[in-house]
Coordinates of C-alpha atoms in Angstrom, one line a residue:
M1 CA -16.6 12.5 -23.3
T2 CA -16.7 15.5 -25.6
R3 CA -19.8 16.7 -23.9
L4 CA -18.2 16.2 -20.5
G5 CA -15.1 18.1 -21.6
Q6 CA -17.1 21.0 -23.0
A7 CA -19.2 21.2 -19.8
A8 CA -16.0 21.1 -17.7
R9 CA -14.3 23.9 -19.7
D10 CA -17.4 26.1 -19.1
A11 CA -17.5 25.2 -15.4
A12 CA -13.8 26.0 -15.1
A13 CA -14.4 29.5 -16.2
Q14 CA -17.0 30.0 -13.5
M15 CA -14.8 28.3 -10.9
R16 CA -11.9 30.6 -11.6
R17 CA -13.9 33.5 -10.3
A18 CA -15.7 31.7 -7.4
P19 CA -15.0 33.3 -4.0
T20 CA -13.5 31.2 -1.2
A21 CA -16.7 31.4 0.8
M22 CA -18.8 29.8 -2.0
K23 CA -16.2 27.0 -2.5
N24 CA -16.2 26.3 1.3
A25 CA -19.9 26.3 1.4
A26 CA -20.0 23.6 -1.3
L27 CA -17.5 21.5 0.6
L28 CA -19.4 21.8 3.8
A29 CA -22.6 20.9 2.0
M30 CA -20.9 17.8 0.5
A31 CA -19.8 16.8 4.0
D32 CA -23.3 17.1 5.4
R33 CA -24.8 15.2 2.5
L34 CA -22.2 12.4 2.9
E35 CA -23.1 12.1 6.6
R36 CA -26.8 11.9 5.7
E37 CA -26.2 9.4 2.9
R38 CA -23.7 7.3 4.9
A39 CA -25.9 4.2 4.9
E40 CA -26.5 4.4 1.2
V41 CA -22.8 4.9 0.4
L42 CA -21.8 1.9 2.6
A43 CA -24.5 -0.3 1.0
A44 CA -23.3 0.6 -2.4
N45 CA -19.7 -0.1 -1.4
A46 CA -20.8 -3.5 0.0
R47 CA -22.1 -4.4 -3.4
D48 CA -18.9 -3.4 -5.0
V49 CA -16.8 -5.5 -2.5
Q50 CA -19.0 -8.5 -2.9
R51 CA -18.7 -8.3 -6.7
G52 CA -15.0 -7.8 -6.4
R53 CA -14.5 -10.8 -4.1
A54 CA -16.5 -12.9 -6.5
A55 CA -14.4 -11.7 -9.4
G56 CA -11.2 -12.8 -7.5
L57 CA -9.7 -9.4 -6.7
D58 CA -6.7 -9.8 -4.5
A59 CA -6.5 -8.8 -0.8
A60 CA -4.7 -5.5 -1.6
L61 CA -7.3 -4.4 -4.1
L62 CA -10.2 -5.4 -1.8
D63 CA -8.6 -3.4 1.0
R64 CA -8.4 -0.3 -1.3
L65 CA -12.0 -0.8 -2.4
A66 CA -13.6 -1.3 1.0
L67 CA -15.2 1.5 3.0
D68 CA -16.3 1.4 6.6
D69 CA -17.5 4.0 9.1
A70 CA -14.0 4.9 10.0
R71 CA -13.1 5.6 6.4
I72 CA -16.3 7.6 5.9
D73 CA -15.4 9.6 9.0
A74 CA -12.0 10.3 7.5
M75 CA -13.6 11.4 4.3
V76 CA -15.8 13.9 6.1
E77 CA -12.9 15.1 8.2
G78 CA -10.9 15.5 5.1
L79 CA -13.6 17.8 3.6
H80 CA -13.6 19.9 6.8
Q81 CA -9.8 20.1 6.7
V82 CA -9.8 21.4 3.1
V83 CA -12.3 24.0 4.2
S84 CA -9.9 25.2 6.9
L85 CA -7.0 25.5 4.5
P86 CA -6.0 28.8 3.0
D87 CA -7.3 29.3 -0.5
P88 CA -4.2 29.7 -2.7
V89 CA -6.0 31.2 -5.7
G90 CA -5.3 34.9 -6.1
E91 CA -2.2 34.9 -3.9
I92 CA 0.5 37.3 -5.2
D93 CA 4.0 36.8 -4.0
G94 CA 7.5 38.0 -5.0
L95 CA 6.2 41.5 -5.9
K96 CA 9.3 43.6 -6.7
A97 CA 9.7 47.1 -8.0
R98 CA 11.7 47.5 -11.2
P99 CA 13.8 50.5 -12.3
S100 CA 11.0 51.4 -14.8
G101 CA 8.6 51.9 -11.9
I102 CA 6.5 48.8 -12.6
Q103 CA 6.0 46.1 -9.9
V104 CA 6.3 42.5 -11.0
G105 CA 5.0 39.4 -9.1
Q106 CA 3.4 36.1 -9.5
M107 CA -0.3 35.1 -8.8
R108 CA -1.5 31.6 -8.1
V109 CA -4.3 30.6 -10.5
P110 CA -6.2 27.3 -11.1
L111 CA -4.9 24.8 -13.7
G112 CA -8.3 24.7 -15.3
V113 CA -9.8 21.2 -16.1
I114 CA -8.2 18.3 -14.3
G115 CA -8.9 14.7 -15.4
I116 CA -8.4 12.1 -12.6
I117 CA -8.3 8.4 -13.5
Y118 CA -8.1 6.0 -10.6
E119 CA -8.7 2.4 -9.6
S120 CA -10.3 0.7 -6.6
R121 CA -10.4 3.5 -4.0
P122 CA -13.8 5.1 -4.0
N123 CA -12.7 7.7 -1.4
V124 CA -10.5 9.2 -4.2
T125 CA -13.8 10.5 -5.8
L126 CA -14.4 12.7 -2.9
E127 CA -10.8 13.6 -2.1
A128 CA -10.1 14.6 -5.7
A129 CA -13.3 16.6 -6.0
S130 CA -12.6 18.5 -2.8
L131 CA -9.1 19.6 -3.7
C132 CA -10.0 20.5 -7.3
L133 CA -13.0 22.5 -6.0
K134 CA -11.0 24.4 -3.4
S135 CA -8.2 25.3 -5.8
G136 CA -10.8 26.6 -8.3
N137 CA -10.6 23.8 -10.9
A138 CA -13.2 21.7 -12.7
A139 CA -12.7 17.9 -12.4
I140 CA -13.6 15.0 -14.6
L141 CA -13.3 11.8 -12.5
R142 CA -13.1 8.4 -14.0
G143 CA -13.1 5.6 -11.4
G144 CA -12.5 1.9 -11.8
S145 CA -15.4 -0.4 -12.8
E146 CA -14.9 -2.3 -9.5
A147 CA -16.1 0.7 -7.5
R148 CA -18.9 1.9 -9.8
D149 CA -21.7 1.7 -7.2
S150 CA -19.6 3.4 -4.6
N151 CA -18.5 6.2 -6.9
A152 CA -22.1 6.8 -8.1
A153 CA -23.3 7.1 -4.5
I154 CA -20.5 9.5 -3.6
A155 CA -21.0 11.5 -6.8
A156 CA -24.6 12.1 -5.9
C157 CA -23.4 13.8 -2.6
L158 CA -20.9 15.9 -4.5
T159 CA -23.5 17.1 -7.1
A160 CA -25.9 18.0 -4.3
G161 CA -23.3 20.0 -2.5
L162 CA -22.4 22.0 -5.6
A163 CA -26.0 22.8 -6.3
E164 CA -26.7 23.8 -2.7
A165 CA -23.8 26.3 -2.8
G166 CA -24.7 27.7 -6.2
L167 CA -21.7 26.4 -8.1
P168 CA -22.0 24.7 -11.5
E169 CA -22.7 21.0 -11.2
A170 CA -20.3 20.3 -14.1
A171 CA -17.4 21.5 -11.8
V172 CA -17.2 17.8 -10.7
Q173 CA -18.3 15.2 -13.2
V174 CA -18.0 11.4 -12.6
V175 CA -17.7 9.4 -15.9
A176 CA -20.6 7.0 -15.8
T177 CA -19.3 4.5 -18.4
T178 CA -16.8 1.9 -17.5
D179 CA -15.7 1.5 -21.2
R180 CA -11.9 1.7 -21.4
E181 CA -12.3 3.8 -24.6
A182 CA -13.5 6.7 -22.3
V183 CA -10.1 6.8 -20.8
G184 CA -8.4 7.0 -24.2
R185 CA -10.6 9.9 -25.1
L186 CA -10.2 11.7 -21.8
I187 CA -6.4 11.7 -22.0
A188 CA -6.5 13.0 -25.6
M189 CA -8.6 16.1 -25.3
P190 CA -6.1 19.0 -24.8
E191 CA -8.8 21.4 -26.0
Y192 CA -10.8 20.6 -22.9
V193 CA -8.4 19.0 -20.3
D194 CA -5.4 20.8 -18.9
V195 CA -3.8 18.0 -16.9
I196 CA -4.3 14.3 -16.1
I197 CA -3.6 12.6 -12.8
P198 CA -3.7 8.8 -12.8
R199 CA -4.0 6.9 -9.6
G200 CA -3.8 3.1 -9.7
G201 CA -1.7 0.2 -10.8
K202 CA 1.5 0.5 -12.7
S203 CA 0.0 -0.8 -16.0
L204 CA -2.7 2.0 -15.8
I205 CA -0.2 4.7 -15.2
E206 CA 2.2 3.5 -17.8
R207 CA -0.6 3.5 -20.3
I208 CA -1.6 7.0 -19.4
A209 CA 1.9 8.3 -19.6
R210 CA 2.5 6.7 -23.0
E211 CA -0.8 7.7 -24.6
A212 CA -1.7 11.0 -23.1
R213 CA -1.7 14.2 -25.2
V214 CA -2.0 16.4 -22.1
P215 CA 0.5 16.8 -19.2
V216 CA 0.4 14.0 -16.6
I217 CA 1.2 14.2 -12.9
K218 CA 2.1 10.7 -11.8
H219 CA 4.2 8.1 -10.0
L220 CA 4.7 4.6 -11.2
D221 CA 6.0 2.7 -8.2
G222 CA 6.2 3.0 -4.4
V223 CA 9.4 1.1 -3.7
C224 CA 10.1 2.7 -0.3
H225 CA 13.0 2.1 2.0
V226 CA 13.9 2.4 5.6
Y227 CA 17.6 2.5 6.5
V228 CA 18.5 1.7 10.1
D229 CA 21.9 3.4 10.8
A230 CA 24.3 2.0 13.4
S231 CA 23.6 4.9 15.7
A232 CA 19.8 4.3 15.7
D233 CA 17.8 4.0 18.9
P234 CA 16.7 0.3 18.9
Q235 CA 13.2 1.1 20.1
K236 CA 12.7 3.8 17.5
A237 CA 14.1 1.5 14.8
L238 CA 11.8 -1.3 15.8
A239 CA 8.7 0.8 16.0
I240 CA 9.4 2.6 12.7
A241 CA 10.4 -0.5 10.7
V242 CA 7.3 -2.4 11.9
N243 CA 4.9 0.4 11.3
A244 CA 6.3 1.3 7.9
K245 CA 5.6 -2.3 6.7
T246 CA 2.5 -3.5 8.6
H247 CA 0.3 -0.4 9.1
R248 CA -1.2 -1.0 5.7
Y249 CA 0.1 -3.3 2.9
G250 CA -1.6 -2.0 -0.1
T251 CA -0.4 1.6 -0.2
C252 CA 2.3 3.3 -2.2
N253 CA 4.1 4.7 0.9
T254 CA 4.5 1.2 2.6
M255 CA 8.1 0.2 3.1
E256 CA 9.1 -2.6 0.7
T257 CA 12.8 -2.9 1.5
L258 CA 14.6 -2.6 4.9
L259 CA 18.3 -1.7 4.9
V260 CA 20.2 -2.4 8.1
D261 CA 23.7 -1.2 9.0
T262 CA 26.1 -4.0 9.6
P263 CA 27.0 -3.1 13.3
V264 CA 23.4 -3.4 14.5
A265 CA 22.1 -6.2 12.2
E266 CA 22.9 -9.1 14.5
A267 CA 21.1 -7.6 17.5
L268 CA 18.2 -5.9 15.7
L269 CA 17.2 -8.4 13.0
P270 CA 15.9 -11.2 15.3
R271 CA 13.8 -8.7 17.2
L272 CA 12.4 -7.4 13.9
A273 CA 11.8 -10.9 12.6
A274 CA 9.8 -11.8 15.7
A275 CA 7.6 -8.6 15.3
Y276 CA 7.1 -9.3 11.6
A277 CA 6.2 -12.9 12.3
E278 CA 3.3 -11.7 14.5
H279 CA 1.9 -9.9 11.5
G280 CA 2.5 -12.8 9.1
V281 CA 5.1 -11.0 7.0
E282 CA 7.3 -13.1 4.7
L283 CA 10.9 -12.0 4.8
R284 CA 13.3 -12.2 1.9
G285 CA 16.9 -11.5 2.7
C286 CA 20.3 -11.1 1.3
E287 CA 23.0 -13.7 2.2
R288 CA 24.2 -11.7 5.2
T289 CA 20.6 -11.4 6.4
R290 CA 20.2 -15.1 6.1
T291 CA 23.2 -15.8 8.3
I292 CA 21.3 -14.1 11.1
L293 CA 17.8 -15.2 10.2
S294 CA 18.1 -18.8 9.0
D295 CA 14.3 -19.0 8.1
C296 CA 14.5 -16.0 5.8
V297 CA 13.7 -16.7 2.1
P298 CA 16.7 -16.0 -0.2
A299 CA 16.2 -12.6 -1.9
E300 CA 16.6 -12.5 -5.7
E301 CA 17.4 -9.5 -7.8
A302 CA 13.7 -8.9 -8.6
D303 CA 13.0 -8.5 -4.9
W304 CA 15.0 -5.3 -4.7
H305 CA 12.8 -3.8 -7.4
A306 CA 9.5 -5.1 -6.1
E307 CA 6.5 -3.1 -4.9
Y308 CA 4.8 -6.0 -3.1
L309 CA 1.7 -4.3 -1.8
A310 CA 1.5 -7.4 0.4
P311 CA 2.9 -8.8 3.6
V312 CA 6.3 -9.5 2.1
L313 CA 9.5 -7.6 2.9
A314 CA 13.0 -7.6 1.4
I315 CA 15.9 -7.1 3.8
R316 CA 19.5 -6.2 3.0
V317 CA 22.4 -5.7 5.4
V318 CA 24.6 -2.8 4.2
D319 CA 27.9 -1.3 5.1
G320 CA 27.0 2.3 6.2
I321 CA 25.1 5.2 4.7
E322 CA 27.0 5.2 1.4
A323 CA 25.9 1.7 0.6
A324 CA 22.3 2.4 1.7
I325 CA 22.1 5.5 -0.5
A326 CA 23.6 3.6 -3.4
H327 CA 21.0 0.9 -3.0
I328 CA 18.1 3.4 -2.9
E329 CA 19.4 5.2 -5.9
R330 CA 19.7 1.9 -7.9
Y331 CA 16.5 0.2 -6.8
G332 CA 14.2 2.9 -5.4
S333 CA 11.3 4.7 -7.2
H334 CA 12.0 8.2 -5.8
H335 CA 8.8 8.0 -3.7
T336 CA 9.6 7.9 0.0
D337 CA 12.7 6.8 1.9
A338 CA 13.6 7.1 5.6
I339 CA 16.6 6.9 7.8
V340 CA 16.6 5.9 11.5
T341 CA 19.6 7.5 13.2
E342 CA 20.8 9.6 16.2
H343 CA 23.7 11.0 14.1
Y344 CA 22.8 14.6 13.0
G345 CA 25.4 14.7 10.3
L346 CA 24.2 11.4 8.7
A347 CA 20.6 12.6 8.9
R348 CA 21.5 15.8 7.0
R349 CA 23.5 13.8 4.5
F350 CA 20.6 11.4 3.9
L351 CA 18.2 14.3 3.4
A352 CA 20.5 16.0 0.9
E353 CA 21.6 13.0 -1.1
V354 CA 18.5 10.8 -1.4
D355 CA 16.6 11.9 -4.5
S356 CA 13.0 11.1 -3.5
S357 CA 9.8 13.1 -3.3
S358 CA 9.7 12.6 0.5
V359 CA 12.8 11.9 2.6
M360 CA 12.4 11.3 6.3
V361 CA 14.4 11.2 9.5
N362 CA 13.2 9.0 12.3
A363 CA 9.7 8.6 11.0
S364 CA 7.6 5.9 9.3
T365 CA 7.3 6.2 5.5
R366 CA 3.5 5.9 6.1
F367 CA 3.5 9.6 6.9
A368 CA 4.0 10.4 3.2
D369 CA 0.5 11.4 2.7
G370 CA -1.3 14.7 2.0
F371 CA -3.5 14.4 5.1
E372 CA -0.6 13.8 7.4
Y373 CA 1.3 16.7 5.8
G374 CA -1.5 19.0 6.5
L375 CA -2.5 19.4 2.9
G376 CA -6.0 18.1 3.4
A377 CA -7.1 15.1 1.3
E378 CA -4.3 14.6 -1.3
I379 CA -5.1 14.1 -4.9
G380 CA -2.0 11.9 -5.4
I381 CA 1.7 11.6 -5.0
S382 CA 4.0 12.8 -7.7
T383 CA 7.6 11.4 -8.3
D384 CA 8.0 13.7 -11.3
K385 CA 10.2 16.8 -10.8
L386 CA 8.3 19.3 -12.9
H387 CA 5.4 21.3 -11.5
A388 CA 4.5 19.2 -8.5
R389 CA 6.5 16.7 -6.4
G390 CA 5.4 14.5 -3.5
P391 CA 1.8 14.7 -2.1
V392 CA -0.2 17.0 -4.3
G393 CA -2.5 19.3 -2.4
L394 CA -4.0 22.7 -3.2
D395 CA -0.8 24.4 -4.3
G396 CA 0.0 21.5 -6.6
L397 CA -3.3 22.0 -8.4
T398 CA -2.5 25.6 -9.2
T399 CA 0.0 27.3 -11.4
R400 CA 1.4 30.8 -11.5
K401 CA 1.1 33.7 -13.9
Y402 CA 3.1 36.9 -13.9
V403 CA 1.2 40.0 -12.9
V404 CA 2.5 43.6 -13.6
L405 CA 1.3 46.6 -11.6
G406 CA 2.0 50.0 -13.1
D407 CA 0.9 53.6 -13.1
G408 CA 1.1 54.6 -16.7
Q409 CA 4.6 53.5 -17.4
V410 CA 5.7 52.9 -21.0
R411 CA 8.8 51.1 -22.2
Q412 CA 11.6 53.4 -23.3

């Protein structure tokens, strides 16, 4: 790990001065190599999935682990989208003239060396590498043991792309060992690593946050809500509430609790229950929900805190927007929350008062994603408030330094 850190620090110095054209050339070369090696990547992934299934991984983890042609296509498209994004490095904004004659502004610069620790999803290897590369950083990537063959196959494509573009191969390094001690070392090397980004289960992220000696960009839970207001269009409410839960179960932006305003609960809940039944979703409801949906499982206090990552949904009937916001404030994880409403004033109030990294009006929580936000392949979602918040794209992987432009001025 020390050798990886030293190599990354050296590579970061070279990446800091790499021109946009060279970085884009590397990304395009990576995309071409991934297309050419598609069969090998899928074969490696099939071995990982087979091993994971034999080890008893649950359905959500297997879904995160699995690659197919559609997901490979999305990875390639993500690389091309990152190429098309403006390079933030070197941008100067806020330049203002001071009475002394100097001009003061701020320039965007890379963070340096970024350590990414993640589980299950092998596509993170490529997504993280692409954003770190475009933003002028060096990356040390440590994937989960369950995806070791997939990560190795993808890493080979990344290394080849860097070499073809003339950039240092150490700009993207994938930790080969699956030893847990490697993680402990990676998060305790402030001399080599500038920031850590963990992506995975709550236990992993809690460990990183507790033990890291370098700054961490993180989120612990994705307890996301959709609140259906009394003024909501029923068809919009039905489509959004179903999509937010059933589009994919094992993602952090999946709705886990549905809040329904009292005046529309009796008419809307049976329609929603029928739609959820088609998808095999288990419903757990409050007492008022159960008076409308008799087959609903009684919700317990733990259900309002739960990130199920499974076809299970908690439902609560609430008395208006104040009760909905109070519920979200008490039980939410400040990740993503949405309101379905036709009332402009309530929409504005929800946007202002819900303290989450993404707040939405009349849209599915599943849109809380760097790709959907136009950031390219995101490196993660942050529910922290310092430095980066929400989906972390290129800007989130840079910082700013003050620059001063003068013409011989001296301070009097």
